Short mmCIF file of C-alpha atoms in Angstrom, two decimals:
data_model
loop_
_atom_site.label_atom_id
_atom_site.label_comp_id
_atom_site.label_asym_id
_atom_site.label_seq_id
_atom_site.Cartn_x
_atom_site.Cartn_y
_atom_site.Cartn_z
CA UNK A 1 262.60 44.11 156.97
CA UNK A 2 261.53 41.50 159.52
CA UNK A 3 259.77 42.39 162.77
CA UNK A 4 259.88 40.04 165.75
CA UNK A 5 258.15 40.30 169.12
CA UNK A 6 260.08 38.89 172.05
CA UNK A 7 258.08 35.93 173.35
CA UNK A 8 259.14 36.53 176.95
CA UNK A 9 258.15 40.20 177.09
CA UNK A 10 254.89 41.40 178.55
CA UNK A 11 253.43 41.96 182.00
CA UNK A 12 254.78 39.78 184.78
CA UNK A 13 252.29 37.61 186.66
CA UNK A 14 251.90 40.04 189.56
CA UNK A 15 251.10 43.05 187.39
CA UNK A 16 248.89 40.98 185.07
CA UNK A 17 246.93 39.69 188.07
CA UNK A 18 246.35 43.23 189.39
CA UNK A 19 245.16 44.45 185.98
CA UNK A 20 242.79 41.50 185.42
CA UNK A 21 241.40 41.89 188.95
CA UNK A 22 240.71 45.57 188.27
CA UNK A 23 239.07 44.75 184.92
CA UNK A 24 236.79 42.13 186.51
CA UNK A 25 235.72 44.51 189.28
CA UNK A 26 235.10 47.35 186.83
CA UNK A 27 232.90 45.15 184.64
CA UNK A 28 230.63 44.52 187.62
CA UNK A 29 230.78 47.84 189.48
CA UNK A 30 231.84 50.44 186.91
CA UNK A 31 234.32 52.27 189.14
CA UNK A 32 237.33 51.41 191.30
CA UNK A 33 240.12 53.31 193.01
CA UNK A 34 243.77 52.24 192.82
CA UNK A 35 246.14 53.40 195.54
CA UNK A 36 248.89 54.72 193.32
CA UNK A 37 249.33 53.93 189.64
CA UNK A 38 248.36 50.30 189.10
CA UNK A 39 251.25 49.95 186.64
CA UNK A 40 254.10 52.24 185.55
CA UNK A 41 252.66 52.48 182.08
CA UNK A 42 250.74 55.60 181.03
CA UNK A 43 249.09 53.97 178.02
CA UNK A 44 247.66 51.14 180.10
CA UNK A 45 246.55 53.53 182.81
CA UNK A 46 244.67 55.58 180.21
CA UNK A 47 242.97 52.41 178.96
CA UNK A 48 241.92 51.40 182.46
CA UNK A 49 240.84 54.94 183.33
CA UNK A 50 238.43 54.81 180.40
CA UNK A 51 236.92 51.70 182.03
CA UNK A 52 236.45 53.54 185.35
CA UNK A 53 239.72 53.10 187.26
CA UNK A 54 240.71 56.11 189.33
CA UNK A 55 244.18 56.58 190.81
CA UNK A 56 244.21 57.97 194.36
CA UNK A 57 246.83 58.83 196.97
CA UNK A 58 247.14 58.23 200.71
CA UNK A 59 245.65 61.65 201.44
CA UNK A 60 242.48 60.68 199.61
CA UNK A 61 241.67 57.68 201.81
CA UNK A 62 239.79 59.57 204.59
CA UNK A 63 237.37 60.89 201.97
CA UNK A 64 236.75 57.45 200.48
CA UNK A 65 234.86 55.87 203.42
CA UNK A 66 232.72 53.01 202.13
CA UNK A 67 234.67 52.78 198.87
CA UNK A 68 236.80 49.95 197.54
CA UNK A 69 240.49 50.56 196.90
CA UNK A 70 242.91 48.27 195.11
CA UNK A 71 246.41 47.64 196.49
CA UNK A 72 248.68 47.26 193.45
CA UNK A 73 251.24 44.51 192.88
CA UNK A 74 254.07 46.58 194.41
CA UNK A 75 252.60 46.08 197.87
CA UNK A 76 252.27 48.50 200.78
CA UNK A 77 253.76 48.97 204.27
CA UNK A 78 251.71 48.03 207.36
CA UNK A 79 250.88 51.70 207.95
CA UNK A 80 248.75 51.76 204.79
CA UNK A 81 246.51 48.97 206.04
CA UNK A 82 246.05 50.79 209.35
CA UNK A 83 245.19 54.01 207.50
CA UNK A 84 242.65 52.22 205.29
CA UNK A 85 241.04 50.58 208.32
CA UNK A 86 240.74 53.90 210.12
CA UNK A 87 239.22 55.46 206.99
CA UNK A 88 236.64 52.69 206.62
CA UNK A 89 237.94 51.68 203.20
CA UNK A 90 237.59 48.15 201.85
CA UNK A 91 240.76 46.83 200.21
CA UNK A 92 241.33 44.49 197.29
CA UNK A 93 244.88 43.37 197.96
CA UNK A 94 246.72 42.58 194.74
CA UNK A 95 250.20 42.53 196.24
CA UNK A 96 252.29 40.20 194.08
CA UNK A 97 252.77 36.87 195.92
CA UNK A 98 256.53 37.17 195.37
CA UNK A 99 256.57 40.63 196.96
CA UNK A 100 254.31 39.49 199.80
CA UNK A 101 256.65 36.60 200.61
CA UNK A 102 259.59 39.03 200.58
CA UNK A 103 257.80 41.40 202.94
CA UNK A 104 257.23 38.57 205.41
CA UNK A 105 260.82 37.41 205.14
CA UNK A 106 262.17 40.90 205.80
CA UNK A 107 259.80 41.42 208.74
CA UNK A 108 260.94 38.15 210.31
CA UNK A 109 264.64 38.85 209.79
CA UNK A 110 264.25 42.39 211.10
CA UNK A 111 262.76 41.12 214.38
CA UNK A 112 265.64 38.67 214.70
CA UNK A 113 268.36 41.24 213.98
CA UNK A 114 266.81 44.02 216.07
CA UNK A 115 267.57 42.02 219.21
CA UNK A 116 271.23 41.73 218.12
CA UNK A 117 271.71 45.34 217.00
CA UNK A 118 271.84 44.18 213.38
CA UNK A 119 270.77 45.88 210.17
CA UNK A 120 268.56 44.97 207.23
CA UNK A 121 269.97 46.28 203.95
CA UNK A 122 267.76 46.48 200.84
CA UNK A 123 269.20 46.86 197.34
CA UNK A 124 266.60 48.90 195.51
CA UNK A 125 265.41 52.27 194.27
CA UNK A 126 264.80 54.66 197.14
CA UNK A 127 261.19 55.88 197.12
CA UNK A 128 259.96 53.11 194.80
CA UNK A 129 256.55 51.81 195.85
CA UNK A 130 257.79 48.25 196.39
CA UNK A 131 260.80 49.44 198.38
CA UNK A 132 258.60 51.65 200.56
CA UNK A 133 256.54 48.57 201.38
CA UNK A 134 259.67 46.57 202.22
CA UNK A 135 261.16 49.29 204.43
CA UNK A 136 257.82 49.50 206.20
CA UNK A 137 258.31 45.93 207.45
CA UNK A 138 261.26 47.21 209.54
CA UNK A 139 259.56 50.23 211.14
CA UNK A 140 261.43 52.36 208.61
CA UNK A 141 264.86 51.26 209.85
CA UNK A 142 266.14 49.26 206.89
CA UNK A 143 268.99 50.85 204.94
CA UNK A 144 268.32 51.19 201.19
CA UNK A 145 271.30 51.15 198.80
CA UNK A 146 270.77 52.04 195.16
CA UNK A 147 274.16 51.17 193.67
CA UNK A 148 277.77 50.41 194.52
CA UNK A 149 278.71 54.05 195.14
CA UNK A 150 275.76 54.41 197.51
CA UNK A 151 276.83 51.27 199.37
CA UNK A 152 280.41 52.49 199.72
CA UNK A 153 279.18 55.84 201.03
CA UNK A 154 276.99 54.20 203.65
CA UNK A 155 279.82 51.89 204.72
CA UNK A 156 282.36 54.71 205.03
CA UNK A 157 279.91 56.97 206.89
CA UNK A 158 278.93 54.24 209.32
CA UNK A 159 275.27 54.18 208.28
CA UNK A 160 275.89 50.47 207.68
CA UNK A 161 277.93 49.28 210.63
CA UNK A 162 280.88 46.96 210.20
CA UNK A 163 280.55 45.37 213.63
CA UNK A 164 276.97 44.14 213.59
CA UNK A 165 275.21 41.31 211.75
CA UNK A 166 273.73 42.26 208.39
CA UNK A 167 271.03 40.82 206.14
CA UNK A 168 270.91 41.83 202.48
CA UNK A 169 267.73 41.64 200.40
CA UNK A 170 266.83 42.96 196.96
CA UNK A 171 263.88 44.69 195.35
CA UNK A 172 262.33 41.99 193.19
CA UNK A 173 263.02 43.72 189.85
CA UNK A 174 266.71 44.58 190.21
CA UNK A 175 269.59 43.41 188.02
CA UNK A 176 270.93 40.03 189.31
CA UNK A 177 274.53 40.90 188.36
CA UNK A 178 274.41 44.18 190.26
CA UNK A 179 272.93 42.42 193.27
CA UNK A 180 275.74 39.83 193.22
CA UNK A 181 278.35 42.61 193.13
CA UNK A 182 276.65 44.46 196.02
CA UNK A 183 276.55 41.25 198.05
CA UNK A 184 280.25 40.56 197.45
CA UNK A 185 281.28 44.09 198.45
CA UNK A 186 279.20 43.86 201.61
CA UNK A 187 280.78 40.53 202.53
CA UNK A 188 284.29 41.91 202.00
CA UNK A 189 283.57 45.05 204.01
CA UNK A 190 281.96 43.39 206.98
CA UNK A 191 285.11 41.75 208.24
CA UNK A 192 284.30 39.00 210.68
CA UNK A 193 280.68 39.99 211.10
CA UNK A 194 277.92 37.77 209.83
CA UNK A 195 276.41 38.78 206.49
CA UNK A 196 273.35 36.88 205.28
CA UNK A 197 272.48 37.34 201.62
CA UNK A 198 268.96 36.61 200.40
CA UNK A 199 268.57 36.64 196.62
CA UNK A 200 264.99 37.89 196.45
CA UNK A 201 264.95 38.97 192.80
CA UNK A 202 261.86 37.55 191.09
CA UNK A 203 262.70 34.41 189.07
CA UNK A 204 260.64 35.76 186.18
CA UNK A 205 262.78 38.90 186.18
CA UNK A 206 266.13 37.18 186.60
CA UNK A 207 265.39 34.69 183.81
CA UNK A 208 264.41 37.60 181.56
CA UNK A 209 267.95 39.00 181.68
CA UNK A 210 269.59 36.05 179.94
CA UNK A 211 266.75 35.62 177.45
CA UNK A 212 266.62 39.33 176.62
CA UNK A 213 270.37 39.48 176.04
CA UNK A 214 270.04 36.67 173.52
CA UNK A 215 267.05 38.32 171.85
CA UNK A 216 268.79 41.71 171.61
CA UNK A 217 271.88 40.09 170.14
CA UNK A 218 269.84 38.21 167.53
CA UNK A 219 268.28 41.41 166.10
CA UNK A 220 269.88 44.30 164.23
CA UNK A 221 267.59 46.89 165.90
CA UNK A 222 265.73 46.81 169.22
CA UNK A 223 262.60 48.82 169.97
CA UNK A 224 262.07 48.64 173.72
CA UNK A 225 258.57 49.61 174.84
CA UNK A 226 257.95 50.80 178.39
CA UNK A 227 256.63 53.65 180.52
CA UNK A 228 258.97 56.42 181.60
CA UNK A 229 258.40 55.62 185.27
CA UNK A 230 259.21 51.91 184.96
CA UNK A 231 262.21 51.03 187.13
CA UNK A 232 262.37 47.55 185.61
CA UNK A 233 262.16 49.12 182.15
CA UNK A 234 265.27 51.20 182.75
CA UNK A 235 267.21 48.14 183.88
CA UNK A 236 266.14 45.94 180.98
CA UNK A 237 266.62 48.65 178.37
CA UNK A 238 270.20 49.26 179.51
CA UNK A 239 270.75 45.52 179.26
CA UNK A 240 269.53 45.58 175.65
CA UNK A 241 271.63 48.61 174.78
CA UNK A 242 274.69 46.98 176.30
CA UNK A 243 274.29 44.08 173.86
CA UNK A 244 272.89 46.01 170.88
CA UNK A 245 273.85 49.71 170.47
CA UNK A 246 270.97 50.15 168.02
CA UNK A 247 268.41 49.99 170.85
CA UNK A 248 265.70 52.61 171.30
CA UNK A 249 263.33 53.07 174.25
CA UNK A 250 259.82 54.35 173.45
CA UNK A 251 256.39 54.53 175.02
CA UNK A 252 254.63 54.23 171.68
CA UNK A 253 255.38 53.89 167.97
CA UNK A 254 255.09 57.67 167.57
CA UNK A 255 258.34 58.06 169.51
CA UNK A 256 260.43 55.86 167.18
CA UNK A 257 263.11 58.10 165.62
CA UNK A 258 262.85 58.61 161.87
CA UNK A 259 265.28 56.93 159.53
CA UNK A 260 266.68 54.32 161.91
CA UNK A 261 265.68 51.24 159.90
CA UNK A 262 267.33 49.61 156.87
CA UNK A 263 265.64 47.27 154.40
CA UNK A 264 267.58 44.24 155.60
CA UNK A 265 267.04 44.88 159.33
CA UNK A 266 265.57 42.41 161.77
CA UNK A 267 263.71 44.59 164.26
CA UNK A 268 263.09 43.15 167.70
CA UNK A 269 260.23 44.55 169.78
CA UNK A 270 260.39 43.88 173.52
CA UNK A 271 259.49 45.52 176.81
CA UNK A 272 259.43 45.66 180.59
CA UNK A 273 257.45 43.60 183.09
CA UNK A 274 254.92 46.47 183.11
CA UNK A 275 254.49 46.50 179.32
CA UNK A 276 251.30 44.86 178.07
CA UNK A 277 251.17 42.49 175.13
CA UNK A 278 248.76 44.72 173.23
CA UNK A 279 251.33 47.54 173.31
CA UNK A 280 254.06 45.30 171.93
CA UNK A 281 251.77 44.12 169.15
CA UNK A 282 250.70 47.67 168.29
CA UNK A 283 254.29 48.90 168.06
CA UNK A 284 255.33 45.86 166.02
CA UNK A 285 252.45 46.48 163.61
CA UNK A 286 253.47 50.11 163.20
CA UNK A 287 257.09 49.17 162.55
CA UNK A 288 256.03 46.60 159.95
CA UNK A 289 254.08 49.31 158.15
CA UNK A 290 256.98 51.74 157.98
#
């Protein structure tokens, strides 16, 4: 049995930057607070917690006066920065540069459309940290659509108007094919109204889709490693399973089902943009020893 680790898997640049920033600060100061989970990956959070990282919520900020709090790669809405300022909290802003650029683009387009009675539409997971930050750039007025059925419902109910200009953006980690289909449906439904489509999916993420399809197809079994809360992990795992039915999603090697391997299998180990390299290597080592 051969075991291969997908070369393209591992933390994306934004998440990796947030983690390394936290590690550097912890080495010098011993403790640091993260506003929300720094990464949707329980194993990595446990590792960082052992180094002194503490996860806090918005309600904790008033009690943290004089402390330093890290803003994770997902980004935050403007209200969070105001809250931190009022609480006397110093921020280390690790918002991913791709997400930060998207926030600014949405804020600019929202100001433009607001004067015309237009609407900003965001393709993303409602309640996701990144999406909350994006919606915050529009004073909470952007319309979030999660899938095609959700879009159709909002069109039929009038939540998304058919007689006003629209601008469509995407959460950076969404499926490019789904985004293209959403964009096409919106164009068809808008009639003569102007629809601007901004493909704001991270290039690292979009390139992963093609590469991961090829990797999944080249292996007889796929072990996909990611945290249960990873939105990107769910998308990429379904992509793998669509290509290779013998795909299994796990958080650790202990979750690999018994008896799934054959002697002549080529086992591919891959993961989400929130999966660290050390986790991939640990799982691969465990599989090789089975």
